[in-house]
CSV table of C-alpha atoms in Angstrom, one decimal:
chain,number,residue,atom,x,y,z
A,1,MET,CA,62.2,72.7,136.1
A,2,LYS,CA,62.0,73.0,139.9
A,3,PRO,CA,64.0,75.7,141.8
A,4,ASP,CA,65.9,72.9,143.7
A,5,ASN,CA,66.7,71.2,140.5
A,6,GLU,CA,68.2,74.4,139.0
A,7,GLU,CA,70.4,75.1,142.0
A,8,GLU,CA,71.7,71.5,141.9
A,9,LEU,CA,72.5,71.7,138.3
A,10,LEU,CA,74.1,75.1,138.7
A,11,ARG,CA,76.3,73.9,141.7
A,12,ARG,CA,77.3,70.8,139.7
A,13,LEU,CA,78.1,73.1,136.5
A,14,ASN,CA,80.2,75.3,138.9
A,15,SER,CA,82.2,72.3,140.4
A,16,ASP,CA,82.9,70.9,136.9
A,17,LEU,CA,84.0,74.1,135.5
A,18,ALA,CA,86.3,74.6,138.5
A,19,ARG,CA,87.8,71.1,138.0
A,20,LEU,CA,88.2,72.0,134.3
A,21,ASP,CA,90.0,75.1,135.2
A,22,ALA,CA,92.3,73.2,137.6
A,23,GLN,CA,93.2,70.9,134.8
A,24,ILE,CA,93.8,73.7,132.4
A,25,ASP,CA,96.0,75.6,134.7
A,26,ASN,CA,98.6,72.8,134.7
A,27,ILE,CA,99.2,73.0,131.1
A,28,SER,CA,101.9,75.3,130.0
A,29,PRO,CA,102.1,76.6,126.5
A,30,PRO,CA,105.0,75.4,124.3
A,31,SER,CA,108.1,77.8,124.0
A,32,LEU,CA,108.7,79.7,121.0
A,33,PRO,CA,111.5,77.5,119.7
A,34,GLU,CA,109.4,74.5,120.2
A,35,MET,CA,106.6,76.1,118.2
A,36,GLU,CA,109.0,77.0,115.3
A,37,HIS,CA,110.4,73.6,115.3
A,38,PHE,CA,106.9,72.0,115.1
A,39,MET,CA,105.9,74.5,112.4
A,40,ALA,CA,108.9,73.8,110.3
A,41,ALA,CA,108.4,69.9,110.8
A,42,GLU,CA,104.9,70.2,109.9
A,43,ALA,CA,105.7,72.3,106.8
A,44,VAL,CA,108.2,69.6,105.6
A,45,ARG,CA,105.7,66.9,106.2
A,46,ARG,CA,102.9,68.6,104.2
A,47,ARG,CA,105.3,69.1,101.4
A,48,ARG,CA,106.3,65.5,101.3
A,49,GLN,CA,102.7,64.5,101.4
A,50,SER,CA,101.8,66.8,98.6
A,51,ARG,CA,104.6,65.4,96.4
A,52,MET,CA,103.5,61.9,97.2
A,53,GLU,CA,100.0,62.5,96.3
A,54,LEU,CA,101.1,64.2,93.0
A,55,LYS,CA,103.3,61.1,92.2
A,56,LEU,CA,100.4,58.8,92.8
A,57,PHE,CA,98.0,61.1,90.8
A,58,LEU,CA,100.4,61.1,87.8
A,59,LEU,CA,101.0,57.2,88.1
A,60,VAL,CA,97.2,56.5,88.0
A,61,ALA,CA,96.6,59.1,85.2
A,62,LEU,CA,99.4,57.4,83.1
A,63,PHE,CA,98.0,54.0,83.7
A,64,LEU,CA,94.4,55.1,82.7
A,65,LEU,CA,95.8,56.8,79.7
A,66,GLY,CA,97.7,53.8,78.7
A,67,ALA,CA,94.9,51.6,79.1
A,68,ALA,CA,92.7,53.9,77.1
A,69,LEU,CA,95.1,54.2,74.3
A,70,THR,CA,95.7,50.4,74.2
A,71,ALA,CA,91.9,49.7,74.1
A,72,LEU,CA,91.7,52.3,71.2
A,73,GLY,CA,94.4,50.6,69.4
A,74,SER,CA,93.3,47.0,69.8
A,75,ALA,CA,89.6,47.4,69.7
A,76,PRO,CA,88.3,50.7,68.5
A,77,VAL,CA,84.8,49.7,68.4
A,78,ILE,CA,84.7,48.6,72.0
A,79,TYR,CA,86.5,51.8,73.1
A,80,TRP,CA,83.9,53.9,71.5
A,81,ILE,CA,81.1,51.8,73.0
A,82,PHE,CA,82.5,52.4,76.4
A,83,GLN,CA,83.0,56.1,75.6
A,84,ALA,CA,79.3,56.3,75.0
A,85,ALA,CA,78.1,53.8,77.6
A,86,PHE,CA,79.7,55.5,80.7
A,87,PRO,CA,78.4,59.0,80.2
A,88,LEU,CA,74.9,57.5,79.3
A,89,ALA,CA,74.9,55.5,82.5
A,90,ALA,CA,75.9,58.6,84.6
A,91,LEU,CA,73.3,60.6,83.0
A,92,SER,CA,70.6,58.0,83.4
A,93,GLY,CA,71.4,57.6,87.1
A,94,PHE,CA,71.2,61.4,87.7
A,95,ILE,CA,67.9,61.6,86.0
A,96,ALA,CA,66.5,58.6,87.9
A,97,ASN,CA,67.7,60.3,91.2
A,98,ARG,CA,66.0,63.5,90.2
A,99,ILE,CA,62.7,61.8,89.4
A,100,ARG,CA,62.9,59.9,92.7
A,101,LEU,CA,63.5,63.2,94.7
A,102,ARG,CA,60.5,64.9,92.9
A,103,ARG,CA,58.3,61.9,93.7
A,104,GLU,CA,59.4,62.1,97.4
A,105,ASP,CA,58.7,65.8,97.5
A,106,ALA,CA,55.3,65.4,96.0
A,107,ASP,CA,54.3,62.7,98.4
A,108,LYS,CA,55.1,65.0,101.4
């Protein structure tokens, strides 16, 4: 870089930092009661969100368990085929991915 360019960049940086300082000086921090109110409201919101997520998880789990038990009761052969097919498909995908990654590493 040329010295002129460095001086120009330094001048622009200082002016931008001064403008940023001027904007930040206008911001006042919240008072202690406001922060306590915000923290209490946030705690309540997180607790409600956690409860909602737990309810949704339990609902989905019960649905999946019911579907699995229904399939087992009505067609046990199909149930056991799915029980074997899904893990085998996942394992096959994992092995294929590992082989592809090894080939890519060998090509490099």
